[in-house]
């Protein structure tokens, strides 16, 4: 029997979506997949539909709808083609848990609809929290973070009063360029930046790890998730990615969560919470590793960490602006239109964009995001290669 765990997975063909379905395979009787969505991976989505038999499926790229339908053998799945239908499903009572695993800003409205409809949201899409932190923090109790660092903190904090915490420390692998000389950053290619040493992830987050903008976004994510002050959030480079974050308490004790660097572990914790379920991954064997290394972030190489504090200490809209600037700059880099170093320059320049006054609704955030992106595109023009 299903344990009333009726799931919608946004971004089911991405790295987090696939890992989520892998955990569900290990706990088949506990979860029912209601709806799967993907951007354009029609082949992978069809395979998932045939295996998990959801009531609904949504593919964003309508040019591939016929291809998707031709691959589906489970004919009881309704393939929806209108985003408004997906909105209605997210507002309905046919599910109780959303796994928000889309990449980038596209997840914002969809995730918000689930929160507004009183659903549990397992959040991997950190960009939506960065864009709409004040709004999302009103729904904090409905959110369980999947992001490995934040999930680690969530596992440690439990129900303890946050006033007992002096600081949290997000660990960072340092990405592929941790030990690469700053003098050679100008030569970094797309291929080099896409090779992450520890995690297998989508293209956008892999570039974010290479610039350490991922950790910048994660500082902002932690600020809103755990209701902390910005100076209570620190970052420590830990290349092995075994300790996923640390909570420092006022009495001098520090607690951490550690495991294999495998996203099935934080996902299974979020899916099973408050219970623990089979993630499909074994315990980490401490005797299998000789050393765990830790070091401070090199801010000259990775100015990105400081963007988080600058944005959090500025107006709330600064987080929205730097998220948009990063997303557009990463796209331009992946399209080989700008250099790796220009990603930093574009984000730095974007801080100068005149900010609107208070933004309070999701509609205002989406409108402001469009306006900021137009201005950021003007900045990007200055950095185009040739
Ligand atoms: Mg993370």
mmCIF file of N, CA and C in Angstrom, residues 3-75:
data_model
loop_
_atom_site.group_PDB
_atom_site.id
_atom_site.type_symbol
_atom_site.label_atom_id
_atom_site.label_comp_id
_atom_site.label_asym_id
_atom_site.label_seq_id
_atom_site.Cartn_x
_atom_site.Cartn_y
_atom_site.Cartn_z
ATOM 1 N N UNK A 3 2.018 4.837 1.095
ATOM 2 C CA UNK A 3 1.988 5.476 2.407
ATOM 3 C C UNK A 3 1.612 6.951 2.278
ATOM 4 N N UNK A 4 0.659 7.224 1.399
ATOM 5 C CA UNK A 4 0.223 8.595 1.136
ATOM 6 C C UNK A 4 1.377 9.478 0.660
ATOM 7 N N UNK A 5 2.378 8.860 0.031
ATOM 8 C CA UNK A 5 3.476 9.632 -0.542
ATOM 9 C C UNK A 5 3.263 9.734 -2.042
ATOM 10 N N UNK A 6 2.557 10.758 -2.434
ATOM 11 C CA UNK A 6 2.224 10.944 -3.841
ATOM 12 C C UNK A 6 3.079 12.087 -4.384
ATOM 13 N N UNK A 7 3.951 11.734 -5.319
ATOM 14 C CA UNK A 7 5.008 12.671 -5.726
ATOM 15 C C UNK A 7 4.812 13.270 -7.104
ATOM 16 N N UNK A 8 5.189 14.536 -7.220
ATOM 17 C CA UNK A 8 5.435 15.144 -8.530
ATOM 18 C C UNK A 8 6.923 15.462 -8.576
ATOM 19 N N UNK A 9 7.570 15.083 -9.658
ATOM 20 C CA UNK A 9 9.003 15.372 -9.796
ATOM 21 C C UNK A 9 9.195 16.321 -10.975
ATOM 22 N N UNK A 10 9.609 17.539 -10.672
ATOM 23 C CA UNK A 10 9.912 18.515 -11.718
ATOM 24 C C UNK A 10 11.377 18.331 -12.110
ATOM 25 N N UNK A 11 11.622 18.066 -13.384
ATOM 26 C CA UNK A 11 12.993 17.835 -13.822
ATOM 27 C C UNK A 11 13.419 16.401 -13.593
ATOM 28 N N UNK A 12 12.543 15.462 -13.950
ATOM 29 C CA UNK A 12 12.807 14.056 -13.607
ATOM 30 C C UNK A 12 13.932 13.429 -14.424
ATOM 31 N N UNK A 13 14.285 14.032 -15.571
ATOM 32 C CA UNK A 13 15.349 13.434 -16.390
ATOM 33 C C UNK A 13 16.717 14.045 -16.094
ATOM 34 N N UNK A 14 16.748 15.019 -15.181
ATOM 35 C CA UNK A 14 18.033 15.597 -14.780
ATOM 36 C C UNK A 14 18.702 14.718 -13.731
ATOM 37 N N UNK A 15 19.841 15.166 -13.286
ATOM 38 C CA UNK A 15 20.641 14.372 -12.354
ATOM 39 C C UNK A 15 19.889 14.085 -11.042
ATOM 40 N N UNK A 16 19.271 15.114 -10.442
ATOM 41 C CA UNK A 16 18.536 14.915 -9.177
ATOM 42 C C UNK A 16 17.271 14.081 -9.415
ATOM 43 N N UNK A 17 16.590 14.360 -10.527
ATOM 44 C CA UNK A 17 15.372 13.602 -10.847
ATOM 45 C C UNK A 17 15.668 12.118 -10.991
ATOM 46 N N UNK A 18 16.740 11.797 -11.693
ATOM 47 C CA UNK A 18 17.120 10.385 -11.879
ATOM 48 C C UNK A 18 17.474 9.734 -10.541
ATOM 49 N N UNK A 19 18.213 10.470 -9.709
ATOM 50 C CA UNK A 19 18.584 9.919 -8.402
ATOM 51 C C UNK A 19 17.346 9.713 -7.535
ATOM 52 N N UNK A 20 16.374 10.617 -7.650
ATOM 53 C CA UNK A 20 15.129 10.474 -6.885
ATOM 54 C C UNK A 20 14.414 9.190 -7.290
ATOM 55 N N UNK A 21 14.311 8.957 -8.591
ATOM 56 C CA UNK A 21 13.623 7.748 -9.067
ATOM 57 C C UNK A 21 14.401 6.492 -8.682
ATOM 58 N N UNK A 22 15.708 6.608 -8.592
ATOM 59 C CA UNK A 22 16.528 5.476 -8.162
ATOM 60 C C UNK A 22 16.197 5.121 -6.703
ATOM 61 N N UNK A 23 16.054 6.135 -5.855
ATOM 62 C CA UNK A 23 15.674 5.882 -4.453
ATOM 63 C C UNK A 23 14.277 5.270 -4.401
ATOM 64 N N UNK A 24 13.375 5.773 -5.236
ATOM 65 C CA UNK A 24 11.997 5.245 -5.236
ATOM 66 C C UNK A 24 11.997 3.762 -5.638
ATOM 67 N N UNK A 25 12.882 3.394 -6.554
ATOM 68 C CA UNK A 25 12.995 1.974 -6.944
ATOM 69 C C UNK A 25 13.292 1.087 -5.730
ATOM 70 N N UNK A 26 14.054 1.629 -4.788
ATOM 71 C CA UNK A 26 14.399 0.864 -3.576
ATOM 72 C C UNK A 26 13.273 0.870 -2.546
ATOM 73 N N UNK A 27 12.250 1.693 -2.781
ATOM 74 C CA UNK A 27 11.151 1.836 -1.805
ATOM 75 C C UNK A 27 9.815 1.861 -2.553
ATOM 76 N N UNK A 28 9.671 0.904 -3.477
ATOM 77 C CA UNK A 28 8.539 0.923 -4.415
ATOM 78 C C UNK A 28 7.175 1.007 -3.737
ATOM 79 N N UNK A 29 7.033 0.346 -2.602
ATOM 80 C CA UNK A 29 5.707 0.286 -1.976
ATOM 81 C C UNK A 29 5.359 1.544 -1.187
ATOM 82 N N UNK A 30 6.315 2.428 -1.050
ATOM 83 C CA UNK A 30 6.081 3.602 -0.203
ATOM 84 C C UNK A 30 5.746 4.867 -0.986
ATOM 85 N N UNK A 31 5.984 4.842 -2.287
ATOM 86 C CA UNK A 31 5.808 6.076 -3.053
ATOM 87 C C UNK A 31 5.027 5.820 -4.342
ATOM 88 N N UNK A 32 4.179 6.772 -4.686
ATOM 89 C CA UNK A 32 3.466 6.724 -5.956
ATOM 90 C C UNK A 32 3.845 7.967 -6.763
ATOM 91 N N UNK A 33 4.299 7.750 -7.982
ATOM 92 C CA UNK A 33 4.680 8.881 -8.834
ATOM 93 C C UNK A 33 3.437 9.368 -9.586
ATOM 94 N N UNK A 34 3.047 10.599 -9.322
ATOM 95 C CA UNK A 34 1.832 11.168 -9.918
ATOM 96 C C UNK A 34 2.141 11.877 -11.237
ATOM 97 N N UNK A 35 3.249 12.609 -11.268
ATOM 98 C CA UNK A 35 3.564 13.390 -12.477
ATOM 99 C C UNK A 35 5.073 13.543 -12.606
ATOM 100 N N UNK A 36 5.554 13.408 -13.831
ATOM 101 C CA UNK A 36 6.966 13.634 -14.138
ATOM 102 C C UNK A 36 7.049 14.751 -15.170
ATOM 103 N N UNK A 37 8.029 15.630 -15.023
ATOM 104 C CA UNK A 37 8.203 16.668 -16.044
ATOM 105 C C UNK A 37 9.665 16.728 -16.479
ATOM 106 N N UNK A 38 9.847 17.109 -17.738
ATOM 107 C CA UNK A 38 11.207 17.263 -18.265
ATOM 108 C C UNK A 38 11.213 18.431 -19.232
ATOM 109 N N UNK A 39 12.390 18.923 -19.529
ATOM 110 C CA UNK A 39 12.486 20.030 -20.475
ATOM 111 C C UNK A 39 12.393 19.507 -21.904
ATOM 112 N N UNK A 40 13.379 18.691 -22.313
ATOM 113 C CA UNK A 40 13.368 18.236 -23.707
ATOM 114 C C UNK A 40 13.880 16.802 -23.887
ATOM 115 N N UNK A 41 14.132 16.097 -22.779
ATOM 116 C CA UNK A 41 14.667 14.735 -22.905
ATOM 117 C C UNK A 41 13.519 13.736 -23.102
ATOM 118 N N UNK A 42 13.009 13.691 -24.328
ATOM 119 C CA UNK A 42 11.821 12.861 -24.601
ATOM 120 C C UNK A 42 12.119 11.368 -24.433
ATOM 121 N N UNK A 43 13.308 10.939 -24.809
ATOM 122 C CA UNK A 43 13.639 9.506 -24.735
ATOM 123 C C UNK A 43 13.699 9.058 -23.272
ATOM 124 N N UNK A 44 14.431 9.838 -22.463
ATOM 125 C CA UNK A 44 14.563 9.481 -21.037
ATOM 126 C C UNK A 44 13.215 9.581 -20.325
ATOM 127 N N UNK A 45 12.414 10.596 -20.664
ATOM 128 C CA UNK A 45 11.113 10.757 -20.013
ATOM 129 C C UNK A 45 10.200 9.577 -20.354
ATOM 130 N N UNK A 46 10.223 9.141 -21.617
ATOM 131 C CA UNK A 46 9.389 7.997 -22.022
ATOM 132 C C UNK A 46 9.778 6.745 -21.241
ATOM 133 N N UNK A 47 11.069 6.532 -21.078
ATOM 134 C CA UNK A 47 11.524 5.353 -20.303
ATOM 135 C C UNK A 47 11.012 5.419 -18.867
ATOM 136 N N UNK A 48 11.079 6.610 -18.288
ATOM 137 C CA UNK A 48 10.600 6.777 -16.903
ATOM 138 C C UNK A 48 9.093 6.563 -16.821
ATOM 139 N N UNK A 49 8.361 7.063 -17.803
ATOM 140 C CA UNK A 49 6.896 6.891 -17.815
ATOM 141 C C UNK A 49 6.557 5.401 -17.875
ATOM 142 N N UNK A 50 7.261 4.680 -18.740
ATOM 143 C CA UNK A 50 6.972 3.249 -18.897
ATOM 144 C C UNK A 50 7.285 2.458 -17.623
ATOM 145 N N UNK A 51 8.260 2.951 -16.879
ATOM 146 C CA UNK A 51 8.658 2.244 -15.654
ATOM 147 C C UNK A 51 7.813 2.638 -14.440
ATOM 148 N N UNK A 52 7.539 3.942 -14.298
ATOM 149 C CA UNK A 52 6.894 4.420 -13.060
ATOM 150 C C UNK A 52 5.404 4.708 -13.230
ATOM 151 N N UNK A 53 4.920 4.672 -14.479
ATOM 152 C CA UNK A 53 3.490 4.789 -14.766
ATOM 153 C C UNK A 53 2.790 5.948 -14.044
ATOM 154 N N UNK A 54 3.278 7.173 -14.234
ATOM 155 C CA UNK A 54 2.610 8.315 -13.592
ATOM 156 C C UNK A 54 1.258 8.613 -14.251
ATOM 157 N N UNK A 55 0.399 9.304 -13.505
ATOM 158 C CA UNK A 55 -0.888 9.712 -14.097
ATOM 159 C C UNK A 55 -0.667 10.761 -15.189
ATOM 160 N N UNK A 56 0.313 11.649 -14.966
ATOM 161 C CA UNK A 56 0.569 12.752 -15.895
ATOM 162 C C UNK A 56 2.056 12.849 -16.221
ATOM 163 N N UNK A 57 2.332 13.398 -17.404
ATOM 164 C CA UNK A 57 3.713 13.740 -17.760
ATOM 165 C C UNK A 57 3.670 15.038 -18.551
ATOM 166 N N UNK A 58 4.706 15.843 -18.380
ATOM 167 C CA UNK A 58 4.764 17.128 -19.089
ATOM 168 C C UNK A 58 6.151 17.274 -19.700
ATOM 169 N N UNK A 59 6.180 17.596 -20.994
ATOM 170 C CA UNK A 59 7.449 17.867 -21.675
ATOM 171 C C UNK A 59 7.415 19.314 -22.154
ATOM 172 N N UNK A 60 8.421 20.094 -21.751
ATOM 173 C CA UNK A 60 8.406 21.523 -22.062
ATOM 174 C C UNK A 60 8.578 21.795 -23.555
ATOM 175 N N UNK A 61 9.391 20.999 -24.221
ATOM 176 C CA UNK A 61 9.652 21.209 -25.654
ATOM 177 C C UNK A 61 8.540 20.555 -26.473
ATOM 178 N N UNK A 62 7.582 21.378 -26.929
ATOM 179 C CA UNK A 62 6.408 20.811 -27.604
ATOM 180 C C UNK A 62 6.762 20.183 -28.955
ATOM 181 N N UNK A 63 7.911 20.543 -29.505
ATOM 182 C CA UNK A 63 8.324 19.948 -30.786
ATOM 183 C C UNK A 63 8.616 18.451 -30.634
ATOM 184 N N UNK A 64 8.839 18.029 -29.380
ATOM 185 C CA UNK A 64 9.192 16.617 -29.145
ATOM 186 C C UNK A 64 8.035 15.807 -28.556
ATOM 187 N N UNK A 65 6.846 16.418 -28.492
ATOM 188 C CA UNK A 65 5.697 15.727 -27.888
ATOM 189 C C UNK A 65 5.348 14.448 -28.660
ATOM 190 N N UNK A 66 5.324 14.553 -29.997
ATOM 191 C CA UNK A 66 4.971 13.361 -30.801
ATOM 192 C C UNK A 66 6.017 12.266 -30.611
ATOM 193 N N UNK A 67 7.278 12.664 -30.540
ATOM 194 C CA UNK A 67 8.345 11.696 -30.303
ATOM 195 C C UNK A 67 8.138 11.007 -28.952
ATOM 196 N N UNK A 68 7.802 11.806 -27.938
ATOM 197 C CA UNK A 68 7.556 11.251 -26.597
ATOM 198 C C UNK A 68 6.410 10.239 -26.647
ATOM 199 N N UNK A 69 5.302 10.671 -27.234
ATOM 200 C CA UNK A 69 4.110 9.809 -27.251
ATOM 201 C C UNK A 69 4.383 8.492 -27.981
ATOM 202 N N UNK A 70 5.207 8.563 -29.039
ATOM 203 C CA UNK A 70 5.483 7.353 -29.824
ATOM 204 C C UNK A 70 6.293 6.331 -29.031
ATOM 205 N N UNK A 71 6.951 6.795 -27.968
ATOM 206 C CA UNK A 71 7.804 5.902 -27.175
ATOM 207 C C UNK A 71 7.091 5.365 -25.936
ATOM 208 N N UNK A 72 5.907 5.892 -25.636
ATOM 209 C CA UNK A 72 5.225 5.488 -24.402
ATOM 210 C C UNK A 72 4.412 4.220 -24.633
ATOM 211 N N UNK A 73 4.683 3.211 -23.832
ATOM 212 C CA UNK A 73 3.893 1.973 -23.910
ATOM 213 C C UNK A 73 2.817 1.945 -22.839
ATOM 214 N N UNK A 74 3.007 2.786 -21.798
ATOM 215 C CA UNK A 74 1.995 2.852 -20.732
ATOM 216 C C UNK A 74 0.967 3.906 -21.135
ATOM 217 N N UNK A 75 -0.114 3.471 -21.795
ATOM 218 C CA UNK A 75 -1.025 4.428 -22.423
ATOM 219 C C UNK A 75 -1.952 5.148 -21.448
#
